[in-house]
Amino acid sequence: MADDAFDPRLALADPPASERPGWIVPAIIGSALLMSSLESTVMSNALPSIARALHEEPLRLNMAISMYLLSAAVFLPISGWVADKFGAKRIFLVSMVLFAVSSAGCGLAGSFYQLILARIFQGASAAMMVPVARLVLLRMTPKHELVAAMSIFTMPALVGPVVGPLLGGFIVTYFNWRWIFFINLPIAIIAVILVRAFVPEVKEHEVSPIDGLGIALTGVGLASMMFGFENLGRDFLPAWQVATLFAVSLACFALYWRHAAGNRHAIIDLAVFRIGTFNAATVGGGFVRISIGAMPFLLAMLLQVGFGMSALTAGLMTFLSSAGALVMKSIAPPVLRRFGFRTVLVVNGALTGLSFVIYAVLTPGMPHWAIMLLLATGGFFRSLQFTALGSLAFADIDQGRMSRASTTSAMCQQLVQSMGVGLAAAFVHLVQLSRGEPELTWQAISPGFLAVGLVSLISLAWFVRLPRNAGHALHAPRMV
């Protein structure tokens, strides 16, 4: 969430050297987000080890990821209102402390359900911490300094996905899996001290009424949908109960649609979906994000459970995927300027879907260098698609709706990425059942990559309909 939910109108412009802002405050705020970005990638790689320690099936442990993402999606919409009401700096500090406390709870968990409960609290605090941190920076930074500030702010968030798989593999291989959560504690202590010392308080003078009914409807709807996907194709709940969960979810969303119509205080602004670029980036891009959300889970299952690699070796493999994404960050702006958003989204979208499909042909006997090359190439294409989508979503959003559009986009992203984990786990489980295998094998996991690749390609139906000049407002002239 940290690097694609800000005002991108300036994201492709280079500020003059004389106008570059100080780096201390953006670096402090961004470094605090390192906890959140580390958590997601470290957790995915450590999942099989945690499953063995808690005597659970690896597929069942995907709930630890799904519940974190679900909790974050439910609490994310109220983060802006809470920051306006009580002060963004104060809420940022509180959320960091709560994230650290819930991380300690995860590390101390003695059972599957204790871990899930702690992950729910961790997701809720992350939902406050990440968007509020971004809000602090946006409100205290002059527009002409925003690009430089954001470039500093997002760098620590990029470090997490790069070092997370490697760090997670190292910890579970040579130490105890509980330390993947305990490492958040010193980061939180240092971040709190620095934020208190250097970050000024910012507060919105006018606070809109909170949309309690909207929060309840979206919360129940999201929770019901996620639990439905979580139990799809499983034996945990009877089929009629799973169907009931989906029915409750659809009913809540339908009621919210009526509630939000003409309601300027609605927690989710549905009117922004009438804007073509936002619709393509959020709805069409949602299919890409479903696949991206499933990828860490599928890779961890394939490399560790399917191929029998250690957590450290698997971490080294997935490190290349994140490194490829980091390289693309510096290349994306000139590529988008040269070819335009529609061309990049269509061509690169097809390449991204193909990269998912190719992972389905990986086998235990394939050389490690070949696997790493494929992972790095896929990470390169996914990063370009993610950057283009994150910018295009706000190309035609005026400043008056920017905050609500950002919240709506962030919530949708959180939802579809959590759907990716649940759908991937359900699909792999169904393949395992169809093969009649008592234990999970790489032959049951591999088709999951083919499935998410095909899902990703659905997004092309939105991208090909974009006008040729889509996102032209983002191509600010280079300044010298």
CSV table of C-alpha atoms in Angstrom, one decimal:
chain,number,residue,atom,x,y,z
A,1,MET,CA,0.0,0.0,0.0
A,2,ALA,CA,2.8,2.3,0.7
A,3,ASP,CA,4.0,3.1,-2.8
A,4,ASP,CA,0.9,3.3,-5.1
A,5,ALA,CA,-1.8,5.2,-3.2
A,6,PHE,CA,-0.4,8.7,-3.2
A,7,ASP,CA,-1.1,11.7,-5.6
A,8,PRO,CA,0.7,10.5,-8.8
A,9,ARG,CA,0.2,13.7,-10.8
A,10,LEU,CA,3.8,14.6,-10.0
A,11,ALA,CA,5.1,11.0,-9.8
A,12,LEU,CA,6.7,11.1,-13.3
A,13,ALA,CA,8.3,14.5,-13.0
A,14,ASP,CA,11.9,15.2,-11.8
A,15,PRO,CA,12.1,18.2,-9.4
A,16,PRO,CA,14.9,20.6,-9.8
A,17,ALA,CA,17.8,20.2,-7.5
A,18,SER,CA,17.2,23.4,-5.7
A,19,GLU,CA,13.7,22.3,-4.6
A,20,ARG,CA,14.5,18.9,-3.2
A,21,PRO,CA,13.2,18.7,0.4
A,22,GLY,CA,15.0,17.5,3.5
A,23,TRP,CA,15.2,13.7,3.7
A,24,ILE,CA,14.9,13.2,7.5
A,25,VAL,CA,11.2,13.2,8.0
A,26,PRO,CA,10.3,11.2,4.9
A,27,ALA,CA,13.0,8.7,5.8
A,28,ILE,CA,11.7,8.3,9.4
A,29,ILE,CA,8.1,7.8,8.3
A,30,GLY,CA,9.1,5.4,5.6
A,31,SER,CA,11.4,3.4,7.8
A,32,ALA,CA,8.5,2.9,10.2
A,33,LEU,CA,6.6,1.2,7.4
A,34,LEU,CA,9.4,-1.3,7.1
A,35,MET,CA,7.6,-3.3,9.7
A,36,SER,CA,4.5,-3.8,7.5
A,37,SER,CA,6.4,-4.5,4.3
A,38,LEU,CA,8.7,-7.0,6.0
A,39,GLU,CA,5.8,-8.8,7.6
A,40,SER,CA,4.0,-9.9,4.5
A,41,THR,CA,7.0,-11.4,2.7
A,42,VAL,CA,8.6,-12.9,5.7
A,43,MET,CA,5.4,-14.5,6.7
A,44,SER,CA,4.8,-16.2,3.3
A,45,ASN,CA,8.2,-17.8,3.3
A,46,ALA,CA,8.0,-19.0,6.9
A,47,LEU,CA,4.5,-20.5,6.5
A,48,PRO,CA,5.5,-24.2,6.0
A,49,SER,CA,7.8,-24.0,9.1
A,50,ILE,CA,5.1,-22.5,11.2
A,51,ALA,CA,2.7,-25.1,10.0
A,52,ARG,CA,5.0,-27.9,11.1
A,53,ALA,CA,5.6,-26.3,14.5
A,54,LEU,CA,1.9,-25.9,15.2
A,55,HIS,CA,1.1,-29.3,13.8
A,56,GLU,CA,-1.2,-27.9,11.1
A,57,GLU,CA,-1.5,-28.5,7.3
A,58,PRO,CA,0.4,-25.9,5.3
A,59,LEU,CA,-2.7,-25.0,3.3
A,60,ARG,CA,-4.6,-24.3,6.5
A,61,LEU,CA,-2.0,-21.8,7.6
A,62,ASN,CA,-2.9,-19.5,4.7
A,63,MET,CA,-5.6,-18.2,7.1
A,64,ALA,CA,-2.8,-16.4,8.9
A,65,ILE,CA,-2.2,-14.4,5.7
A,66,SER,CA,-5.9,-14.1,4.7
A,67,MET,CA,-7.0,-12.9,8.1
A,68,TYR,CA,-4.3,-10.3,8.3
A,69,LEU,CA,-5.3,-8.9,4.9
A,70,LEU,CA,-9.0,-9.1,5.7
A,71,SER,CA,-8.6,-7.2,9.0
A,72,ALA,CA,-6.5,-4.6,7.2
A,73,ALA,CA,-9.2,-4.2,4.5
A,74,VAL,CA,-12.0,-3.8,7.1
A,75,PHE,CA,-10.2,-1.2,9.2
A,76,LEU,CA,-8.5,0.7,6.4
A,77,PRO,CA,-11.6,2.9,5.4
A,78,ILE,CA,-11.8,4.6,8.8
A,79,SER,CA,-8.1,5.4,9.0
A,80,GLY,CA,-8.4,8.8,7.4
A,81,TRP,CA,-11.4,9.8,9.6
A,82,VAL,CA,-9.6,8.7,12.8
A,83,ALA,CA,-6.5,10.6,11.8
A,84,ASP,CA,-8.6,13.8,11.1
A,85,LYS,CA,-10.4,13.4,14.4
A,86,PHE,CA,-7.6,12.7,16.8
A,87,GLY,CA,-4.5,13.9,14.9
A,88,ALA,CA,-2.5,12.0,12.3
A,89,LYS,CA,0.8,11.9,14.2
A,90,ARG,CA,-0.9,10.6,17.4
A,91,ILE,CA,-2.7,7.8,15.5
A,92,PHE,CA,0.5,7.0,13.7
A,93,LEU,CA,2.4,6.5,16.9
A,94,VAL,CA,-0.5,4.5,18.5
A,95,SER,CA,-0.7,2.2,15.5
A,96,MET,CA,3.0,1.5,15.5
A,97,VAL,CA,2.9,0.5,19.2
A,98,LEU,CA,-0.2,-1.7,18.6
A,99,PHE,CA,1.5,-3.3,15.6
A,100,ALA,CA,4.5,-4.1,17.7
A,101,VAL,CA,2.4,-5.5,20.5
A,102,SER,CA,0.4,-7.7,18.1
A,103,SER,CA,3.6,-8.9,16.5
A,104,ALA,CA,4.8,-10.0,20.0
A,105,GLY,CA,1.5,-11.8,20.4
A,106,CYS,CA,2.1,-13.7,17.1
A,107,GLY,CA,5.5,-14.7,18.3
A,108,LEU,CA,4.2,-15.9,21.6
A,109,ALA,CA,1.2,-17.8,20.0
A,110,GLY,CA,1.0,-21.4,21.2
A,111,SER,CA,-1.7,-22.6,18.9
A,112,PHE,CA,-3.2,-22.0,15.4
A,113,TYR,CA,-6.1,-20.0,16.8
A,114,GLN,CA,-3.9,-17.8,19.0
A,115,LEU,CA,-1.8,-17.0,15.9
A,116,ILE,CA,-4.9,-16.1,13.9
A,117,LEU,CA,-6.2,-13.8,16.6
A,118,ALA,CA,-2.9,-12.0,16.9
A,119,ARG,CA,-2.7,-11.6,13.1
A,120,ILE,CA,-6.2,-10.0,13.1
A,121,PHE,CA,-5.0,-7.4,15.5
A,122,GLN,CA,-1.8,-7.0,13.5
A,123,GLY,CA,-3.7,-6.4,10.3
A,124,ALA,CA,-6.0,-3.8,12.0
A,125,SER,CA,-3.0,-1.8,13.3
A,126,ALA,CA,-1.3,-2.0,9.9
A,127,ALA,CA,-4.5,-0.6,8.4
A,128,MET,CA,-4.0,2.5,10.5
A,129,MET,CA,-0.2,2.7,10.4
A,130,VAL,CA,0.4,2.6,6.6
A,131,PRO,CA,-2.3,5.1,5.2
A,132,VAL,CA,-1.9,7.5,8.2
A,133,ALA,CA,1.8,7.6,7.7
A,134,ARG,CA,1.2,8.6,4.1
A,135,LEU,CA,-1.4,11.1,5.2
A,136,VAL,CA,1.1,12.7,7.6
A,137,LEU,CA,3.6,13.2,4.7
A,138,LEU,CA,1.1,14.5,2.2
A,139,ARG,CA,-0.2,17.1,4.6
A,140,MET,CA,3.2,18.4,5.8
A,141,THR,CA,4.9,18.4,2.4
A,142,PRO,CA,4.5,21.3,-0.1
A,143,LYS,CA,3.3,20.2,-3.6
A,144,HIS,CA,6.6,21.2,-5.3
A,145,GLU,CA,8.5,19.0,-2.8
A,146,LEU,CA,6.2,16.0,-2.9
A,147,VAL,CA,8.0,13.9,-5.6
A,148,ALA,CA,11.4,14.0,-3.8
A,149,ALA,CA,9.7,13.3,-0.4
A,150,MET,CA,7.8,10.3,-1.8
A,151,SER,CA,10.9,8.9,-3.5
A,152,ILE,CA,12.5,8.8,0.0
A,153,PHE,CA,9.4,7.7,1.7
A,154,THR,CA,8.9,4.6,-0.5
A,155,MET,CA,12.4,3.3,-0.5
A,156,PRO,CA,12.2,1.6,2.9
A,157,ALA,CA,8.9,0.0,1.8
A,158,LEU,CA,10.7,-1.5,-1.2
A,159,VAL,CA,13.4,-2.9,1.1
A,160,GLY,CA,10.9,-5.2,2.8
A,161,PRO,CA,9.9,-7.3,-0.2
A,162,VAL,CA,13.6,-7.6,-1.3
A,163,VAL,CA,15.1,-8.8,2.0
A,164,GLY,CA,11.9,-10.3,3.5
A,165,PRO,CA,12.1,-13.8,1.8
A,166,LEU,CA,15.8,-14.0,2.5
A,167,LEU,CA,15.5,-12.9,6.1
A,168,GLY,CA,12.5,-15.1,6.8
A,169,GLY,CA,14.4,-18.1,5.3
A,170,PHE,CA,17.5,-17.3,7.4
A,171,ILE,CA,15.5,-17.0,10.7
A,172,VAL,CA,13.4,-20.2,10.3
A,173,THR,CA,16.5,-22.2,9.2
A,174,TYR,CA,18.9,-21.1,11.9
A,175,PHE,CA,16.7,-19.8,14.6
A,176,ASN,CA,13.0,-20.1,15.6
A,177,TRP,CA,10.1,-19.1,13.5
A,178,ARG,CA,8.8,-16.8,16.3
A,179,TRP,CA,11.7,-14.4,15.7
A,180,ILE,CA,10.1,-13.3,12.4
A,181,PHE,CA,7.6,-11.4,14.6
A,182,PHE,CA,9.9,-10.4,17.3
A,183,ILE,CA,12.2,-8.4,14.9
A,184,ASN,CA,9.4,-5.8,14.7
A,185,LEU,CA,9.9,-4.8,18.3
A,186,PRO,CA,13.3,-2.9,18.0
A,187,ILE,CA,12.1,-1.3,14.7
A,188,ALA,CA,9.0,0.0,16.5
A,189,ILE,CA,10.9,1.4,19.5
A,190,ILE,CA,13.4,3.3,17.3
A,191,ALA,CA,10.6,4.5,15.0
A,192,VAL,CA,8.4,5.8,17.8
A,193,ILE,CA,11.4,7.7,19.3
A,194,LEU,CA,12.3,9.3,16.0
A,195,VAL,CA,8.7,10.2,15.1
A,196,ARG,CA,8.1,11.9,18.4
A,197,ALA,CA,11.4,13.9,18.0
A,198,PHE,CA,11.2,15.0,14.3
A,199,VAL,CA,7.7,14.7,12.9
A,200,PRO,CA,5.3,17.6,13.5
A,201,GLU,CA,1.6,17.2,14.3
A,202,VAL,CA,-0.9,17.7,11.5
A,203,LYS,CA,-4.7,17.8,11.9
A,204,GLU,CA,-7.6,18.4,9.7
A,205,HIS,CA,-9.7,21.3,11.0
A,206,GLU,CA,-13.0,20.0,9.5
A,207,VAL,CA,-14.0,16.4,10.2
A,208,SER,CA,-16.9,14.9,8.4
A,209,PRO,CA,-19.4,12.7,10.2
A,210,ILE,CA,-18.4,9.0,10.5
A,211,ASP,CA,-20.4,6.7,8.3
A,212,GLY,CA,-21.2,4.0,10.9
A,213,LEU,CA,-23.7,2.1,8.8
A,214,GLY,CA,-21.3,2.1,5.8
A,215,ILE,CA,-18.5,0.8,7.9
A,216,ALA,CA,-20.7,-2.0,9.3
A,217,LEU,CA,-22.0,-3.0,5.9
A,218,THR,CA,-18.6,-3.0,4.2
A,219,GLY,CA,-17.0,-4.8,7.2
A,220,VAL,CA,-19.6,-7.6,7.3
A,221,GLY,CA,-19.6,-7.9,3.5
A,222,LEU,CA,-15.9,-8.2,3.3
A,223,ALA,CA,-15.6,-10.6,6.2
A,224,SER,CA,-18.3,-12.8,4.8
A,225,MET,CA,-16.8,-12.9,1.4
A,226,MET,CA,-13.3,-13.7,2.7
A,227,PHE,CA,-14.5,-16.5,4.9
A,228,GLY,CA,-16.5,-17.9,2.0
A,229,PHE,CA,-13.4,-17.9,-0.2
A,230,GLU,CA,-11.3,-19.3,2.6
A,231,ASN,CA,-13.6,-22.3,2.9
A,232,LEU,CA,-14.3,-22.8,-0.8
A,233,GLY,CA,-13.5,-26.4,-1.7
A,234,ARG,CA,-12.6,-27.3,1.9
A,235,ASP,CA,-14.1,-29.7,4.4
A,236,PHE,CA,-14.2,-27.2,7.3
A,237,LEU,CA,-17.7,-25.9,6.6
A,238,PRO,CA,-20.7,-27.5,4.9
A,239,ALA,CA,-21.5,-26.3,1.4
A,240,TRP,CA,-24.7,-24.6,2.5
A,241,GLN,CA,-22.8,-22.5,5.1
A,242,VAL,CA,-20.3,-21.4,2.5
A,243,ALA,CA,-23.1,-20.4,0.2
A,244,THR,CA,-24.7,-18.5,3.0
A,245,LEU,CA,-21.5,-16.5,3.6
A,246,PHE,CA,-21.5,-15.4,-0.1
A,247,ALA,CA,-25.2,-14.6,0.1
A,248,VAL,CA,-24.6,-12.4,3.2
A,249,SER,CA,-21.7,-10.7,1.5
A,250,LEU,CA,-23.7,-9.9,-1.7
A,251,ALA,CA,-26.6,-8.6,0.4
A,252,CYS,CA,-24.3,-6.3,2.4
A,253,PHE,CA,-22.8,-4.9,-0.7
A,254,ALA,CA,-26.2,-4.3,-2.3
A,255,LEU,CA,-27.4,-2.5,0.8
A,256,TYR,CA,-24.2,-0.4,0.8
A,257,TRP,CA,-24.7,0.5,-2.8
A,258,ARG,CA,-28.1,2.0,-1.9
A,259,HIS,CA,-26.8,3.6,1.2
A,260,ALA,CA,-23.9,5.3,-0.6
A,261,ALA,CA,-26.0,6.7,-3.5
A,262,GLY,CA,-26.1,10.4,-3.0
A,263,ASN,CA,-24.4,10.2,0.4
A,264,ARG,CA,-21.4,12.6,0.3
A,265,HIS,CA,-20.2,11.2,3.7
A,266,ALA,CA,-20.2,7.5,2.5
A,267,ILE,CA,-17.1,5.7,3.7
A,268,ILE,CA,-16.4,4.4,0.2
A,269,ASP,CA,-16.9,6.8,-2.7
A,270,LEU,CA,-18.6,4.7,-5.4
A,271,ALA,CA,-18.9,7.6,-7.8
A,272,VAL,CA,-15.1,7.4,-8.7
A,273,PHE,CA,-15.8,4.1,-10.5
A,274,ARG,CA,-17.5,6.1,-13.2
A,275,ILE,CA,-14.1,7.6,-14.1
A,276,GLY,CA,-12.7,5.5,-16.9
A,277,THR,CA,-9.0,5.5,-15.8
A,278,PHE,CA,-9.9,4.8,-12.1
A,279,ASN,CA,-12.3,2.0,-13.2
A,280,ALA,CA,-9.7,0.3,-15.4
A,281,ALA,CA,-6.9,0.6,-12.9
A,282,THR,CA,-9.0,-0.5,-9.9
A,283,VAL,CA,-11.5,-3.1,-11.3
A,284,GLY,CA,-9.4,-4.3,-14.3
A,285,GLY,CA,-6.2,-4.0,-12.3
A,286,GLY,CA,-7.9,-6.0,-9.5
A,287,PHE,CA,-7.5,-9.2,-11.5
A,288,VAL,CA,-3.7,-8.6,-11.7
A,289,ARG,CA,-3.6,-7.9,-8.0
A,290,ILE,CA,-5.5,-11.2,-7.2
A,291,SER,CA,-2.7,-13.0,-9.0
A,292,ILE,CA,0.1,-10.9,-7.3
A,293,GLY,CA,-1.5,-11.6,-3.9
A,294,ALA,CA,-1.5,-15.3,-4.6
A,295,MET,CA,2.1,-15.4,-5.7
A,296,PRO,CA,4.1,-15.4,-2.4
A,297,PHE,CA,1.8,-18.2,-1.0
A,298,LEU,CA,2.1,-20.4,-4.1
A,299,LEU,CA,5.9,-19.9,-4.4
A,300,ALA,CA,6.4,-20.8,-0.7
A,301,MET,CA,4.2,-24.0,-1.2
A,302,LEU,CA,5.9,-25.0,-4.4
A,303,LEU,CA,9.6,-24.4,-3.4
A,304,GLN,CA,9.4,-25.7,0.2
A,305,VAL,CA,6.6,-28.3,0.3
A,306,GLY,CA,6.7,-29.3,-3.4
A,307,PHE,CA,10.4,-29.2,-4.1
A,308,GLY,CA,11.6,-29.8,-0.6
A,309,MET,CA,13.8,-26.8,-0.4
A,310,SER,CA,14.8,-25.3,2.9
A,311,ALA,CA,13.2,-22.0,3.9
A,312,LEU,CA,16.6,-20.2,3.3
A,313,THR,CA,17.0,-21.7,-0.2
A,314,ALA,CA,13.5,-20.7,-1.1
A,315,GLY,CA,14.1,-17.3,0.3
A,316,LEU,CA,17.1,-16.9,-2.0
A,317,MET,CA,14.9,-17.8,-4.9
A,318,THR,CA,12.1,-15.4,-4.2
A,319,PHE,CA,14.7,-12.7,-3.4
A,320,LEU,CA,15.4,-12.5,-7.1
A,321,SER,CA,11.7,-11.9,-7.8
A,322,SER,CA,11.7,-8.9,-5.5
A,323,ALA,CA,15.0,-7.7,-6.8
A,324,GLY,CA,13.7,-7.6,-10.3
A,325,ALA,CA,10.7,-5.5,-9.1
A,326,LEU,CA,13.1,-3.1,-7.4
A,327,VAL,CA,15.1,-2.6,-10.6
A,328,MET,CA,11.9,-1.8,-12.5
A,329,LYS,CA,11.1,1.1,-10.1
A,330,SER,CA,13.7,3.3,-11.7
A,331,ILE,CA,12.8,2.3,-15.3
A,332,ALA,CA,9.0,2.6,-15.1
A,333,PRO,CA,8.7,6.4,-15.5
A,334,PRO,CA,10.6,6.7,-18.7
A,335,VAL,CA,8.9,3.6,-20.1
A,336,LEU,CA,5.5,5.1,-19.4
A,337,ARG,CA,6.5,8.4,-20.9
A,338,ARG,CA,7.7,6.8,-24.0
A,339,PHE,CA,4.9,4.3,-24.8
A,340,GLY,CA,1.9,5.6,-22.8
A,341,PHE,CA,-0.2,3.9,-20.2
A,342,ARG,CA,-2.6,1.9,-22.6
A,343,THR,CA,0.3,0.3,-24.6
A,344,VAL,CA,2.3,-0.5,-21.4
A,345,LEU,CA,-0.7,-2.0,-19.6
A,346,VAL,CA,-1.8,-4.1,-22.6
A,347,VAL,CA,1.6,-5.4,-23.7
A,348,ASN,CA,3.1,-5.7,-20.2
A,349,GLY,CA,-0.2,-7.2,-18.9
A,350,ALA,CA,0.1,-10.0,-21.4
A,351,LEU,CA,3.7,-10.6,-20.4
A,352,THR,CA,2.8,-10.5,-16.7
A,353,GLY,CA,0.1,-13.2,-17.2
A,354,LEU,CA,2.6,-15.2,-19.3
A,355,SER,CA,5.1,-15.0,-16.5
A,356,PHE,CA,2.6,-16.6,-14.0
A,357,VAL,CA,1.8,-19.4,-16.5
A,358,ILE,CA,5.5,-20.2,-17.0
A,359,TYR,CA,5.9,-20.9,-13.3
A,360,ALA,CA,3.5,-23.9,-13.8
A,361,VAL,CA,6.3,-25.7,-15.8
A,362,LEU,CA,8.9,-25.5,-13.0
A,363,THR,CA,10.0,-28.9,-11.8
A,364,PRO,CA,12.2,-30.2,-8.9
A,365,GLY,CA,14.9,-31.1,-11.4
A,366,MET,CA,15.2,-27.7,-13.0
A,367,PRO,CA,18.5,-25.9,-12.4
A,368,HIS,CA,18.3,-23.3,-9.6
A,369,TRP,CA,19.7,-20.6,-11.9
A,370,ALA,CA,16.9,-21.1,-14.4
A,371,ILE,CA,14.3,-20.9,-11.7
A,372,MET,CA,15.9,-17.7,-10.3
A,373,LEU,CA,16.0,-16.2,-13.8
A,374,LEU,CA,12.3,-16.8,-14.4
A,375,LEU,CA,11.4,-15.4,-11.0
A,376,ALA,CA,13.5,-12.3,-11.5
A,377,THR,CA,11.9,-11.7,-15.0
A,378,GLY,CA,8.4,-12.1,-13.6
A,379,GLY,CA,9.1,-9.7,-10.8
A,380,PHE,CA,10.3,-7.2,-13.4
A,381,PHE,CA,7.1,-7.3,-15.4
A,382,ARG,CA,4.8,-7.3,-12.3
A,383,SER,CA,6.5,-4.2,-10.9
A,384,LEU,CA,6.0,-2.2,-14.1
A,385,GLN,CA,2.3,-3.3,-14.2
A,386,PHE,CA,1.8,-2.4,-10.5
A,387,THR,CA,3.5,1.0,-11.0
A,388,ALA,CA,1.4,1.9,-14.0
A,389,LEU,CA,-1.9,0.9,-12.3
A,390,GLY,CA,-1.1,2.8,-9.1
A,391,SER,CA,-0.5,6.0,-11.1
A,392,LEU,CA,-3.3,5.7,-13.7
A,393,ALA,CA,-5.9,5.2,-11.0
A,394,PHE,CA,-5.6,8.9,-10.0
A,395,ALA,CA,-4.9,10.5,-13.4
A,396,ASP,CA,-8.4,12.0,-13.7
A,397,ILE,CA,-9.2,12.5,-10.0
A,398,ASP,CA,-9.5,16.1,-8.9
A,399,GLN,CA,-7.8,17.2,-5.6
A,400,GLY,CA,-11.2,17.5,-3.8
A,401,ARG,CA,-11.8,13.7,-4.3
A,402,MET,CA,-8.2,12.6,-4.0
A,403,SER,CA,-8.4,11.5,-0.4
A,404,ARG,CA,-11.6,9.5,-0.7
A,405,ALA,CA,-10.5,8.0,-4.0
A,406,SER,CA,-7.2,6.9,-2.4
A,407,THR,CA,-9.1,5.2,0.4
A,408,THR,CA,-11.4,3.4,-2.0
A,409,SER,CA,-8.5,2.3,-4.1
A,410,ALA,CA,-6.5,1.1,-1.1
A,411,MET,CA,-9.4,-0.9,0.2
A,412,CYS,CA,-10.1,-2.6,-3.1
A,413,GLN,CA,-6.4,-3.5,-3.4
A,414,GLN,CA,-6.4,-5.0,0.0
A,415,LEU,CA,-9.5,-7.0,-0.7
A,416,VAL,CA,-8.4,-8.5,-4.0
A,417,GLN,CA,-5.0,-9.4,-2.8
A,418,SER,CA,-6.5,-11.3,0.2
A,419,MET,CA,-8.9,-13.0,-2.3
A,420,GLY,CA,-5.8,-14.1,-4.2
A,421,VAL,CA,-4.5,-16.1,-1.2
A,422,GLY,CA,-7.8,-17.7,-0.4
A,423,LEU,CA,-8.6,-18.6,-4.1
A,424,ALA,CA,-5.1,-20.0,-4.6
A,425,ALA,CA,-5.3,-22.2,-1.5
A,426,ALA,CA,-8.8,-23.4,-2.5
A,427,PHE,CA,-7.7,-24.2,-6.0
A,428,VAL,CA,-4.6,-26.2,-4.9
A,429,HIS,CA,-6.8,-28.1,-2.4
A,430,LEU,CA,-9.2,-29.0,-5.1
A,431,VAL,CA,-6.4,-30.2,-7.4
A,432,GLN,CA,-5.0,-32.3,-4.6
A,433,LEU,CA,-8.4,-33.9,-4.0
A,434,SER,CA,-8.9,-34.6,-7.7
A,435,ARG,CA,-5.5,-36.3,-7.8
A,436,GLY,CA,-6.4,-38.4,-4.8
A,437,GLU,CA,-3.1,-37.5,-3.0
A,438,PRO,CA,-3.0,-37.7,0.8
A,439,GLU,CA,-0.2,-35.2,1.0
A,440,LEU,CA,0.5,-32.0,-1.0
A,441,THR,CA,2.9,-32.5,-4.0
A,442,TRP,CA,4.4,-30.1,-6.5
A,443,GLN,CA,2.1,-31.6,-9.2
A,444,ALA,CA,-0.9,-30.3,-7.2
A,445,ILE,CA,0.6,-26.9,-6.7
A,446,SER,CA,1.8,-26.1,-10.2
A,447,PRO,CA,-1.6,-25.8,-11.8
A,448,GLY,CA,-2.3,-22.9,-9.4
A,449,PHE,CA,0.2,-20.7,-11.3
A,450,LEU,CA,-1.7,-21.5,-14.6
A,451,ALA,CA,-5.0,-20.5,-12.9
A,452,VAL,CA,-3.7,-17.2,-11.5
A,453,GLY,CA,-2.0,-16.4,-14.9
A,454,LEU,CA,-5.4,-16.8,-16.7
A,455,VAL,CA,-7.1,-14.6,-14.0
A,456,SER,CA,-4.5,-11.9,-14.6
A,457,LEU,CA,-5.2,-11.9,-18.3
A,458,ILE,CA,-8.8,-10.9,-17.7
A,459,SER,CA,-7.6,-7.4,-16.9
A,460,LEU,CA,-6.8,-6.9,-20.6
A,461,ALA,CA,-10.5,-6.5,-21.3
A,462,TRP,CA,-10.4,-3.2,-19.4
A,463,PHE,CA,-7.0,-2.0,-20.7
A,464,VAL,CA,-7.7,-2.3,-24.4
A,465,ARG,CA,-10.7,0.0,-24.0
A,466,LEU,CA,-8.6,2.8,-22.6
A,467,PRO,CA,-8.1,5.9,-24.9
A,468,ARG,CA,-4.7,6.3,-26.4
A,469,ASN,CA,-4.1,9.4,-24.3
A,470,ALA,CA,-5.1,7.8,-21.0
A,471,GLY,CA,-3.0,9.2,-18.2
A,472,HIS,CA,-1.6,12.0,-20.3
A,473,ALA,CA,-2.0,14.4,-17.3
A,474,LEU,CA,0.7,12.3,-15.5
A,475,HIS,CA,3.3,13.0,-18.1
A,476,ALA,CA,4.6,16.2,-16.5
A,477,PRO,CA,7.5,17.8,-18.5
A,478,ARG,CA,11.0,17.1,-17.2
A,479,MET,CA,12.5,20.0,-15.4
A,480,VAL,CA,16.1,20.9,-15.7
